[in-house]
Coordinates of C-alpha atoms in Angstrom, one line a residue:
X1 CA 4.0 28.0 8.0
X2 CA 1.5 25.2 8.7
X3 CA 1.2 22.5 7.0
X4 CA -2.0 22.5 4.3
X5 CA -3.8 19.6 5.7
X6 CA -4.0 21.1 9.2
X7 CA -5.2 24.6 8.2
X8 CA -8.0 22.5 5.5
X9 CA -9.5 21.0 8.7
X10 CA -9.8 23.8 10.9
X11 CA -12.7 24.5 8.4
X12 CA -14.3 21.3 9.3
X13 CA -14.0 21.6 12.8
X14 CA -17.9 20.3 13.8
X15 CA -17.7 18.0 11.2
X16 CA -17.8 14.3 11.4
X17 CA -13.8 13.2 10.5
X18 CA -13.3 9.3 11.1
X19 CA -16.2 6.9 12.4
X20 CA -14.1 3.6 13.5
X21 CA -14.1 1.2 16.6
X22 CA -13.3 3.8 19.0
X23 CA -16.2 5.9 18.1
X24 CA -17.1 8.7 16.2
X25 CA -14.7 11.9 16.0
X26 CA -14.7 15.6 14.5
X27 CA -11.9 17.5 12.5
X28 CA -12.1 19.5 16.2
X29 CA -11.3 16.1 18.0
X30 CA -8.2 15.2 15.4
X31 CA -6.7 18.6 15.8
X32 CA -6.8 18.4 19.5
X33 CA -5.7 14.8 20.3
X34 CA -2.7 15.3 16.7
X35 CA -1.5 18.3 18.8
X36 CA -1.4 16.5 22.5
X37 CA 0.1 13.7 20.6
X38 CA 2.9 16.4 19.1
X39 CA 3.0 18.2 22.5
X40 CA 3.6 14.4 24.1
X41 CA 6.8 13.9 21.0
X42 CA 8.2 16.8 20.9
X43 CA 9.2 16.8 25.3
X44 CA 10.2 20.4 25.6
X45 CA 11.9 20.3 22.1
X46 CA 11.0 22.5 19.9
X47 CA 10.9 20.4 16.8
X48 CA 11.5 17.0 16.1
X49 CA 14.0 18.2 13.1
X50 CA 12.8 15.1 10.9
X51 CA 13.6 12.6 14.0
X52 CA 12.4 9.3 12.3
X53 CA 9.0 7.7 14.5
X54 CA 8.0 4.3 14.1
X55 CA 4.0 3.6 14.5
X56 CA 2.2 0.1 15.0
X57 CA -1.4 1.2 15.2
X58 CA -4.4 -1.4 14.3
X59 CA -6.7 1.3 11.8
X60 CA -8.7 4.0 13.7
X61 CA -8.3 7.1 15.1
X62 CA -5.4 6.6 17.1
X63 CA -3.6 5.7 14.1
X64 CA -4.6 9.2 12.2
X65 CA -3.9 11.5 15.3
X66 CA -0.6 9.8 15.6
X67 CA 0.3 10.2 12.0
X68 CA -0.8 13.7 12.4
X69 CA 1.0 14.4 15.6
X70 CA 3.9 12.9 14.2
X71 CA 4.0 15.8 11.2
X72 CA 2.8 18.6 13.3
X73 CA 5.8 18.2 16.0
X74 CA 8.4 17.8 13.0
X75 CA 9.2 14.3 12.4
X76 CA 9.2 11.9 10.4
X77 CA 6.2 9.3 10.3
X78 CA 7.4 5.7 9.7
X79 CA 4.0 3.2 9.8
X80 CA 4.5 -0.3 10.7
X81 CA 2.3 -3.4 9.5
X82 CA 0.2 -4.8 11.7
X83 CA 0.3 -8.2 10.1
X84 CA 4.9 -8.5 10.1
X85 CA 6.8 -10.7 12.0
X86 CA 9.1 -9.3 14.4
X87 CA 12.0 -9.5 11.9
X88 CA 10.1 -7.2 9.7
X89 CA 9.4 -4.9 12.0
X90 CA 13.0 -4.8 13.6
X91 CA 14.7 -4.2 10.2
X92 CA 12.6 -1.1 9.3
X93 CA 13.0 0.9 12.6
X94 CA 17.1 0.1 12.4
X95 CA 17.2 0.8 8.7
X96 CA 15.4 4.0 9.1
X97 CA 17.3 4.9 12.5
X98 CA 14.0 5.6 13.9
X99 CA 15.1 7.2 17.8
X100 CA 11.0 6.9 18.6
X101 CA 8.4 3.8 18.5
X102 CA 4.7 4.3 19.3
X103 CA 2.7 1.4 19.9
X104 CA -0.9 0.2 20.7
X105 CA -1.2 -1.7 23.6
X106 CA -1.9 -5.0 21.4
X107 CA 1.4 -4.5 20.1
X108 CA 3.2 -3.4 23.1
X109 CA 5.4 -7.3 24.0
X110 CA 6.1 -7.3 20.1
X111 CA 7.9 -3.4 20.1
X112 CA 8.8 -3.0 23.6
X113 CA 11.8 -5.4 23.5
X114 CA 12.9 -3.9 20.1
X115 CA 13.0 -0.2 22.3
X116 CA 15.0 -0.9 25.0
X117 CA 17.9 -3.7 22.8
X118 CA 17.8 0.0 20.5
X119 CA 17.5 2.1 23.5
X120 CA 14.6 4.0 22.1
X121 CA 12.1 6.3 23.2
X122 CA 8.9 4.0 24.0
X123 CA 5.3 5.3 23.7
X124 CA 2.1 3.4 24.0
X125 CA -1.1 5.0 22.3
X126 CA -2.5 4.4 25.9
X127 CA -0.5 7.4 27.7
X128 CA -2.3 9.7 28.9
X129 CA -2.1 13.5 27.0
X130 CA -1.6 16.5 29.0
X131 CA -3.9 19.2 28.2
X132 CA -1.4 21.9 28.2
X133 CA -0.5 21.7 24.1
X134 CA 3.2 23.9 23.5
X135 CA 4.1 25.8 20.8
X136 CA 4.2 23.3 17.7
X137 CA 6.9 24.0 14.9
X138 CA 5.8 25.7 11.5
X139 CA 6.8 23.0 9.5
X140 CA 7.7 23.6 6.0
X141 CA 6.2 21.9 2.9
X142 CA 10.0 20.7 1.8
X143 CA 10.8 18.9 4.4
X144 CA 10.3 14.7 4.8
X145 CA 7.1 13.5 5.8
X146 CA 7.0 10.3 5.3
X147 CA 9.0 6.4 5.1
X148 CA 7.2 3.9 3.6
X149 CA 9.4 0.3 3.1
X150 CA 8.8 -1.0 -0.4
X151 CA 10.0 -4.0 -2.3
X152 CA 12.4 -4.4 -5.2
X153 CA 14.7 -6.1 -7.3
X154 CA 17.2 -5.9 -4.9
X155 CA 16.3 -8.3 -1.8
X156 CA 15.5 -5.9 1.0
X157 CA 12.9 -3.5 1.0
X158 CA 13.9 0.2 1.1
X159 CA 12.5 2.9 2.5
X160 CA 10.6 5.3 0.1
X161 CA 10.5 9.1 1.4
X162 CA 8.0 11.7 0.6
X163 CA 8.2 15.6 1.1
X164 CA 4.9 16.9 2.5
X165 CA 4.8 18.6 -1.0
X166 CA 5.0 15.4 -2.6
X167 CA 1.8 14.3 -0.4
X168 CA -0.1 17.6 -1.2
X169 CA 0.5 17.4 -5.0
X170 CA -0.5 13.6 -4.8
X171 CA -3.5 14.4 -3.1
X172 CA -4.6 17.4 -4.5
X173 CA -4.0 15.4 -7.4
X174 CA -6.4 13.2 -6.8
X175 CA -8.9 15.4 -5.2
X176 CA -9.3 17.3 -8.8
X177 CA -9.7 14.0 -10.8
X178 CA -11.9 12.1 -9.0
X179 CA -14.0 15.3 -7.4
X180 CA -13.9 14.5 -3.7
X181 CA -15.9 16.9 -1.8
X182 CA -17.3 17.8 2.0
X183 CA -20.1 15.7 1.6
X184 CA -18.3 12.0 0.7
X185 CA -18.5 9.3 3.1
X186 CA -15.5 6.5 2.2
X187 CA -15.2 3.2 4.0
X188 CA -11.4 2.2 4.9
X189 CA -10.8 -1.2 4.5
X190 CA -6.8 -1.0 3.4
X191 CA -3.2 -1.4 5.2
X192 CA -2.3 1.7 6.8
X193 CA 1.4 1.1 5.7
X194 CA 0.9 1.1 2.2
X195 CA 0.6 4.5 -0.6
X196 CA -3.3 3.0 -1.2
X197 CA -4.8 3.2 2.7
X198 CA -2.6 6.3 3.3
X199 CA -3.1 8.7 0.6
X200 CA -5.7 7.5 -1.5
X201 CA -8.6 7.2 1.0
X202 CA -7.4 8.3 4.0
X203 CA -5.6 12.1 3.2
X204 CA -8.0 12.6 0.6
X205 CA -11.0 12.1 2.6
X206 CA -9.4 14.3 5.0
X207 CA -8.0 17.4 2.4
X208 CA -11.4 17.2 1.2
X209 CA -13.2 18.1 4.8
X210 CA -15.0 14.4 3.7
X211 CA -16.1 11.3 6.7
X212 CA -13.5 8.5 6.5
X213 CA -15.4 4.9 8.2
X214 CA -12.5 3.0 9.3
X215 CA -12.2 -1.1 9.7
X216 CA -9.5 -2.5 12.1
X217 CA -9.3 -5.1 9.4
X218 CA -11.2 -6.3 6.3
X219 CA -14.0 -8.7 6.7
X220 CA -15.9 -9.6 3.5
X221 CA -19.4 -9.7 6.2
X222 CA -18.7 -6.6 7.8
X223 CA -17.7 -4.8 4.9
X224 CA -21.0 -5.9 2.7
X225 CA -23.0 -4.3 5.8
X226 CA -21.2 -1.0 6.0
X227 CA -22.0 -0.5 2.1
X228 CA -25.9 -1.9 2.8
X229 CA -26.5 0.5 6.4
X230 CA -23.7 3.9 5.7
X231 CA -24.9 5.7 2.9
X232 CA -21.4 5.6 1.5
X233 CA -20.5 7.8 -1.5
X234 CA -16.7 6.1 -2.5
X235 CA -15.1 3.2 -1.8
X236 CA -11.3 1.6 -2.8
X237 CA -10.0 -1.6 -2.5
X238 CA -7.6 -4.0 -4.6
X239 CA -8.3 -6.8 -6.8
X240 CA -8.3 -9.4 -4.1
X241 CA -11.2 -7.7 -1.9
X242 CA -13.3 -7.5 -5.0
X243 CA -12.8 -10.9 -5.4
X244 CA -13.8 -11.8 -1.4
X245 CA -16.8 -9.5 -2.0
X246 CA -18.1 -11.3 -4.7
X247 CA -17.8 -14.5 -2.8
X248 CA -19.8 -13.5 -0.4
X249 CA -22.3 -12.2 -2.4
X250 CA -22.9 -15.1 -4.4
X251 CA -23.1 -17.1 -0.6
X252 CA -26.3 -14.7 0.5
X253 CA -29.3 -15.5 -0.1
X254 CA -31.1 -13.6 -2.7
X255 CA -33.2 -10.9 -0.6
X256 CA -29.3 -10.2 0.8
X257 CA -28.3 -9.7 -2.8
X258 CA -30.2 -7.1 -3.4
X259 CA -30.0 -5.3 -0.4
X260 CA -25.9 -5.8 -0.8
X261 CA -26.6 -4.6 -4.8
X262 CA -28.3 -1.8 -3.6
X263 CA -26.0 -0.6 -1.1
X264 CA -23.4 -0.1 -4.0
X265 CA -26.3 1.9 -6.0
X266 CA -25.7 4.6 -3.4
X267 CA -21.8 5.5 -4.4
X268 CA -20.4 8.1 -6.8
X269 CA -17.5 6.2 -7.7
X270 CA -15.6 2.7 -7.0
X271 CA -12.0 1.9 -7.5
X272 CA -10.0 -1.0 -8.1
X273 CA -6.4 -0.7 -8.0
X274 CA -2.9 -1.9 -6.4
X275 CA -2.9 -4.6 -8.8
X276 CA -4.1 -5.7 -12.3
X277 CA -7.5 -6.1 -12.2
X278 CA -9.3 -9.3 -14.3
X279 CA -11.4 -8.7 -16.6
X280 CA -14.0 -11.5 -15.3
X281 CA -13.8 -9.8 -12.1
X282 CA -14.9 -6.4 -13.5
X283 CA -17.3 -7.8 -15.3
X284 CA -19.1 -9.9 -12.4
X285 CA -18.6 -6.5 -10.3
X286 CA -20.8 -4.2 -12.4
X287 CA -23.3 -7.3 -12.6
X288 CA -23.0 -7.3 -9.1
X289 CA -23.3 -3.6 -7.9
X290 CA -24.0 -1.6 -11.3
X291 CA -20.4 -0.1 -11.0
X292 CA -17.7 -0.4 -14.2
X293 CA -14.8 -0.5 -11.9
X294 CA -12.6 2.7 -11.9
X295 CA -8.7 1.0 -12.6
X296 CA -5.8 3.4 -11.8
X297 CA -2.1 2.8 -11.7
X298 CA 0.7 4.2 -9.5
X299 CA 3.0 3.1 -6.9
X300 CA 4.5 4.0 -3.7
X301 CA 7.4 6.0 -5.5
X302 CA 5.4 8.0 -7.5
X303 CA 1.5 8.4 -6.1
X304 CA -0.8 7.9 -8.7
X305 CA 0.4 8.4 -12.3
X306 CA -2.6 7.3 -14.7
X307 CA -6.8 7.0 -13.8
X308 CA -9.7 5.7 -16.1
X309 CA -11.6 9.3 -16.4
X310 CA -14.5 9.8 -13.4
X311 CA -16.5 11.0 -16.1
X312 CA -16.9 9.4 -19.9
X313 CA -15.8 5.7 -21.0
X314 CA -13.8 3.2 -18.8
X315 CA -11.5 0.5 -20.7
X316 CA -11.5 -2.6 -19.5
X317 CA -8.1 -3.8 -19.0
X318 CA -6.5 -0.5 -19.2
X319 CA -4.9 2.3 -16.9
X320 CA -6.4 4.9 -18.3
X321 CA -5.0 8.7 -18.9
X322 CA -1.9 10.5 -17.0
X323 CA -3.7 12.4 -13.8
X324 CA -3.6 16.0 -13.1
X325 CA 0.3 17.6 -13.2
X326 CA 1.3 14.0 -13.8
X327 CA 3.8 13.1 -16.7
X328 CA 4.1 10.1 -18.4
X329 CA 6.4 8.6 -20.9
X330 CA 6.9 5.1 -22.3
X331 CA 10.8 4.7 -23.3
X332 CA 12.9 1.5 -25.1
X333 CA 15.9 0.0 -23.4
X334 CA 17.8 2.7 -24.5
X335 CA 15.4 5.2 -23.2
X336 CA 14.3 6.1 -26.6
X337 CA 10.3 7.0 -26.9
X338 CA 8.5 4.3 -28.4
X339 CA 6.9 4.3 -31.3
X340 CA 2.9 4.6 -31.3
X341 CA 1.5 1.5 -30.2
X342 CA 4.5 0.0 -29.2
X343 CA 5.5 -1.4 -25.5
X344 CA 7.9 0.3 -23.0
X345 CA 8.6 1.2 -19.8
X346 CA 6.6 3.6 -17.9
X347 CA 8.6 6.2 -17.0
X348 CA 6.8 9.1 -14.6
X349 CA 7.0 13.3 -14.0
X350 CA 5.3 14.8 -11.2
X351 CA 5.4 16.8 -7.8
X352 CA 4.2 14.0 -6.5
X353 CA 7.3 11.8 -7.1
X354 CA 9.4 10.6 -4.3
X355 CA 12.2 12.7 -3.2
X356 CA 14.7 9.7 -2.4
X357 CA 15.2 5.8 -1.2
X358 CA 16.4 6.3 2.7
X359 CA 20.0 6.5 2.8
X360 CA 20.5 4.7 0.1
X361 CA 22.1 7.4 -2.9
X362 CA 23.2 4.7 -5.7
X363 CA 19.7 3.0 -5.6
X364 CA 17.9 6.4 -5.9
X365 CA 20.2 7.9 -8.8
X366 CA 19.8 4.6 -10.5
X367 CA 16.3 4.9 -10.5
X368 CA 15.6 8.1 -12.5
X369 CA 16.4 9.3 -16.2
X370 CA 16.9 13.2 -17.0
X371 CA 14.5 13.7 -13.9
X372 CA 12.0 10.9 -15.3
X373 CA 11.6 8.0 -12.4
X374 CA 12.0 4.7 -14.1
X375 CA 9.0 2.0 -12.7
X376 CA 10.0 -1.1 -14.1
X377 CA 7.0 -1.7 -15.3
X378 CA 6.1 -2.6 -18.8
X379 CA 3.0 -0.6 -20.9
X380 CA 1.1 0.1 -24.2
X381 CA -0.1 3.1 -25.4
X382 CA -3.8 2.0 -27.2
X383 CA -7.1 4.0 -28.1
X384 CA -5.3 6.5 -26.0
X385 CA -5.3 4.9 -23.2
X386 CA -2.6 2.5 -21.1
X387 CA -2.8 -0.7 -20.8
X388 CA -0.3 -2.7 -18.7
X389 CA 1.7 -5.6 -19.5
X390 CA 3.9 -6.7 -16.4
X391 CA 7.0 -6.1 -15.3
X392 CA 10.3 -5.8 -16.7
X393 CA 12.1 -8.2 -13.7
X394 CA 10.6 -11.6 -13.4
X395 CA 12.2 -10.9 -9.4
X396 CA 8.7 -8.9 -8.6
X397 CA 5.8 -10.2 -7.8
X398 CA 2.5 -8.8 -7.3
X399 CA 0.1 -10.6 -5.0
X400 CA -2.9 -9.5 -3.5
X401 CA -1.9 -5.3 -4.3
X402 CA 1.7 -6.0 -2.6
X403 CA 4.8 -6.0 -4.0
X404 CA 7.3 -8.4 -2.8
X405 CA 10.9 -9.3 -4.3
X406 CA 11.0 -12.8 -4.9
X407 CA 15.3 -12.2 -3.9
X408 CA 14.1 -11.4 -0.4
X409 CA 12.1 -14.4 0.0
X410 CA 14.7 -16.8 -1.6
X411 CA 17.1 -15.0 0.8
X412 CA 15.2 -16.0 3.7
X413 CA 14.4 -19.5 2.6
X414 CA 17.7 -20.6 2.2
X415 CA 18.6 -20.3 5.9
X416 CA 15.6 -23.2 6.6
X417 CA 17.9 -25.8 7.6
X418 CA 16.0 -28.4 4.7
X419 CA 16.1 -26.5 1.9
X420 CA 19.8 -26.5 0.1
X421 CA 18.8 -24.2 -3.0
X422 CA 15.5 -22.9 -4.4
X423 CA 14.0 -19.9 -7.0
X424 CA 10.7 -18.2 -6.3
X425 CA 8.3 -16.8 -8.9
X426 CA 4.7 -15.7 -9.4
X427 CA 1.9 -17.7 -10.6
X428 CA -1.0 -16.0 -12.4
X429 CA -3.9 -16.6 -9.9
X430 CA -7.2 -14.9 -10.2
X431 CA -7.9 -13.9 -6.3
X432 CA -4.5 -12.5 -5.5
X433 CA -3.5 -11.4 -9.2
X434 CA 0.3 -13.5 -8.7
X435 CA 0.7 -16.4 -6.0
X436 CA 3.8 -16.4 -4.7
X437 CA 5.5 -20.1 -5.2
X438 CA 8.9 -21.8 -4.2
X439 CA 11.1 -24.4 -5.9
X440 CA 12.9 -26.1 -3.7
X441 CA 15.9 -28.4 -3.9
X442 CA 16.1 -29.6 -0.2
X443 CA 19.4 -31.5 1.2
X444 CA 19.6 -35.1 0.8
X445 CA 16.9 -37.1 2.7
X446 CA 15.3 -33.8 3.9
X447 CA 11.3 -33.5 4.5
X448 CA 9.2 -30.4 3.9
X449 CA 5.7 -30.3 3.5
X450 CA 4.4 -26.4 2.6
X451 CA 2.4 -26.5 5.7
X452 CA 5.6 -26.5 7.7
X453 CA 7.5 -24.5 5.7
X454 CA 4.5 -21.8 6.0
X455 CA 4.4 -22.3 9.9
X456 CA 8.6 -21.6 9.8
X457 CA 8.4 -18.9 7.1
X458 CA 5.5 -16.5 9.2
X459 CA 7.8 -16.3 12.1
X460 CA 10.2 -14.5 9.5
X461 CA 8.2 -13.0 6.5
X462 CA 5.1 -10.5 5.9
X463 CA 2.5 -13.2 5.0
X464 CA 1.7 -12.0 2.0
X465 CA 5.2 -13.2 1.6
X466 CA 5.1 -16.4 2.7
X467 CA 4.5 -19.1 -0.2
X468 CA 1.4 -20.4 -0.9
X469 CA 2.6 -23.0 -3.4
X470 CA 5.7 -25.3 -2.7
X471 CA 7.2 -27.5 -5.5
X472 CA 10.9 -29.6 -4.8
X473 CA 12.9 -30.7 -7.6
X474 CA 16.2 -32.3 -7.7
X475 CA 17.7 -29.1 -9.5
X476 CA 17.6 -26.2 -10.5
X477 CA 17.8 -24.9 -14.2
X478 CA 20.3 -22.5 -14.7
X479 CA 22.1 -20.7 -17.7
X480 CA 25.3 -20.3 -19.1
X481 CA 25.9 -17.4 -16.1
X482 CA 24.2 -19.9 -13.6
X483 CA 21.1 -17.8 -13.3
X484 CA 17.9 -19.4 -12.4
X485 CA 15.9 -19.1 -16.1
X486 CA 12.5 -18.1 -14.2
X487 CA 10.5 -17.5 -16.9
X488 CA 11.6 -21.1 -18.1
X489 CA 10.4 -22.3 -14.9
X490 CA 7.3 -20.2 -14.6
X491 CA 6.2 -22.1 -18.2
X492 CA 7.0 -25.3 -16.8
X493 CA 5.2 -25.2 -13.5
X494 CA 1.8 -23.9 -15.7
X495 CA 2.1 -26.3 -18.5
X496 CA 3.1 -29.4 -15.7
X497 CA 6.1 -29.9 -17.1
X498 CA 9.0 -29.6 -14.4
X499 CA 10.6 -32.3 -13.5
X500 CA 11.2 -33.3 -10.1

């Protein structure tokens, strides 16, 4: 059997697939280089039997054909973020035992030595593809498609793994809700190692037969002249692009307003999601463009759970509705329902839910009630409709539509040589939703400045990672069980209070 996605674009074959930096390519095209790319993986094998294959790929069409030929010869696809540090990097491909790394030539010093310490297979996007394509494996719909590395509560990220059914029923999902069809033109302006870029725009576009425009990276100028010149019918982003769009429209000058505002006249449908999105933001959006932002919720465990309807009204502030085959539940601490109009955590149903956490049995059983996955995450049930209210561990952090565990980063502080103890929490912060800020207690007659600290911490973290705010104190707070109180400290470090 082949897989659903391939068979969908052998329908679209003379269509236009994915327009990015490389040039502009058919559903014929990404058949043909996905299945040289498979052909070039699988090496006279006949299937990759769910080998794991690490990917660093900037956005484009080398990134989708590899992610494609990845599936089609039988493995495992593993994407890597363009933007981590080489300590990043080097902990997902051992933690997955990935036996395969592909890389683009940009990224070939940064992987290469990371190969041959591992004594892994090496492949650069800039190979060339024999023309003779083998026999590629029927790949069945129950096996793993997909590792994508997600923070928790924990300290290091683990690896989230997807069935291709869990990708179809995700997408399809989607697809129904939000009505994606042939004729939709999306611009790409989101990581390619997160659920959002993956799924959301890129599969969909491509279940639906629909033209994906890709950006290497996002640029606020660039982006605002893709929406005035491509006729564009959808477009996706998080909180924090919103933000930067806004920006730069309020820079332009006003006959570049209102080409920019009517560029966004254009689109079907604009959504905002990833993070929580503020209300002044919405609000200056739809002055801006004319669009009441669609909010969604979901994760990279789940897919998306809960949507603001396509159709009929959209809540500020709220989540919305459960989504097509979606379940959703909110429970006590005792995993009792909650009353009407009461708070609990969201707890989620679906074929779209994860099928484990890589290798790691504990953490997955601990995560899931009576086949409900527990999210951590706090809600309300009003009008109808969800509205979120944070999360239930003050240890995550949501900044600009990532989330990072605040354990992790205090982890890898503490081996600076300066700093002798510290706690890290989020700040509310309008632009990136949470900023991610460190308390430090440094060791006697020690010097930090967060300029250095930043310079020292990018060699190590993700830089959404990295703290953008830096306060030292002379302790600590702790209670009776000598846990940092963070939500104490949070308080303080709003209200000015903490003493140094």
């Amino acid at each position: 059997m082949n897989l659903q996605l391939i068979e969908r674009a052998k329908k679209y074959e003379k269509s236009i697939a994915i327009v990015a930096s490389e040039g502009k390519f058919t559903y014929q095209n990404l058949l043909r280089s996905s299945a040289q790319i498979a052909t070039l993986l699988l090496d006279g094998k006949e299937d990759l039997q769910e080998q794991r294959v690490a990917f660093l790929i900037p956005s484009g069409f080398q990134y989708v054909t590899t992610l494609w030929g990845i599936w089609r010869a039988g493995g495992i696809a593993m994407p890597l973020c363009v933007a981590h540090p080489r300590p990043e990097l080097e902990y997902a491909i051992a933690d997955s035992g990935a036996s395969i790394i592909i890389a683009h030539p940009d990224f070939a010093a940064l992987l290469h030595p990371i190969a041959i310490e591992r004594g892994l297979r090496f492949i650069l996007t800039s190979e060339i593809l024999s023309d003779n394509i083998c026999a590629l494996p029927d790949v069945d719909l129950t096996r793993r498609a997909l590792i994508l590395y997600t923070s928790g509560t924990t300290g290091k990220p683990k690896g989230v793994v997807t069935l291709h059914q869990n990708i179809q029923a995700q997408v399809t999902s989607l697809v129904s809700a939000w009505e994606w069809t042939s004729s939709d033109r999306i611009l790409h302006v989101l990581p390619l190692h997160h659920i959002h870029g993956i799924i959301n725009v890129l599969t969909c576009a491509l279940w639906a037969g629909a033209e994906c425009l890709m950006l290497p990276k996002f640029d606020a100028k660039i982006v605002w002249e893709r929406i005035i010149d491509s006729n564009l019918t959808l477009f996706m982003a998080v909180p924090t692009i919103y933000v930067k769009l806004i920006n730069a429209w309020e820079s332009a000058d006003f006959e570049l307003q209102q080409k920019m505002s009517q560029g966004c006249t254009q689109m079907r449908l604009m959504v905002s999601g990833s993070a929580a999105l503020p209300v002044q933001v919405l609000e200056k959006w739809q002055q801006i463009s004319g669009h009441f932002l669609l909010e969604r919720y979901g994760m990279t465990e789940i897919g998306m759970a809960l949507s603001n309807p396509l159709h009929g009204e959209r809540l500020a502030g709220y989540v919305g509705k459960p989504l097509p085959e979606v379940e959703v539940r909110l429970v006590d601490e005792n995993d009792n329902l909650v009353l009407a109009d009461t708070p609990g955590e969201v707890q989620v149903k679906s074929p779209g839910v994860f099928l484990e956490y890589w290798q790691k049995p504990e953490a997955t059983a601990a995560s899931f009630r009576d086949g409900w996955f527990c999210t951590g995450d706090l809600a309300v049930v009003e009008n109808d409709n969800y509205r979120l209210l944070g999360r239930l561990s003050v240890d995550i952090i949501k900044t600009g539509g990532y989330k990072v565990s605040a354990l992790e980063i205090e982890s890898v502080l503490l081996t600076h040589p300066l700093i002798q103890d510290c706690a890290v929490v989020g700040l509310p912060n309008l632009e990136w939703g949470e900023q991610v800020c460190a308390v430090l207690v440094l060791v006697p007659g020690g010097d930090l400045t967060l300029e250095l600290l930043r310079i020292w911490g990018k060699e190590r973290l993700a830089i959404y990672k990295v703290p953008t705010r830096m306060v030292v104190v002379n302790e600590l707070t702790r209670n009776a069980m000598g846990k940092v109180t963070k939500g104490e400290l949070v308080r303080q470090l709003q209200d000015g209070s903490l003493v140094k």
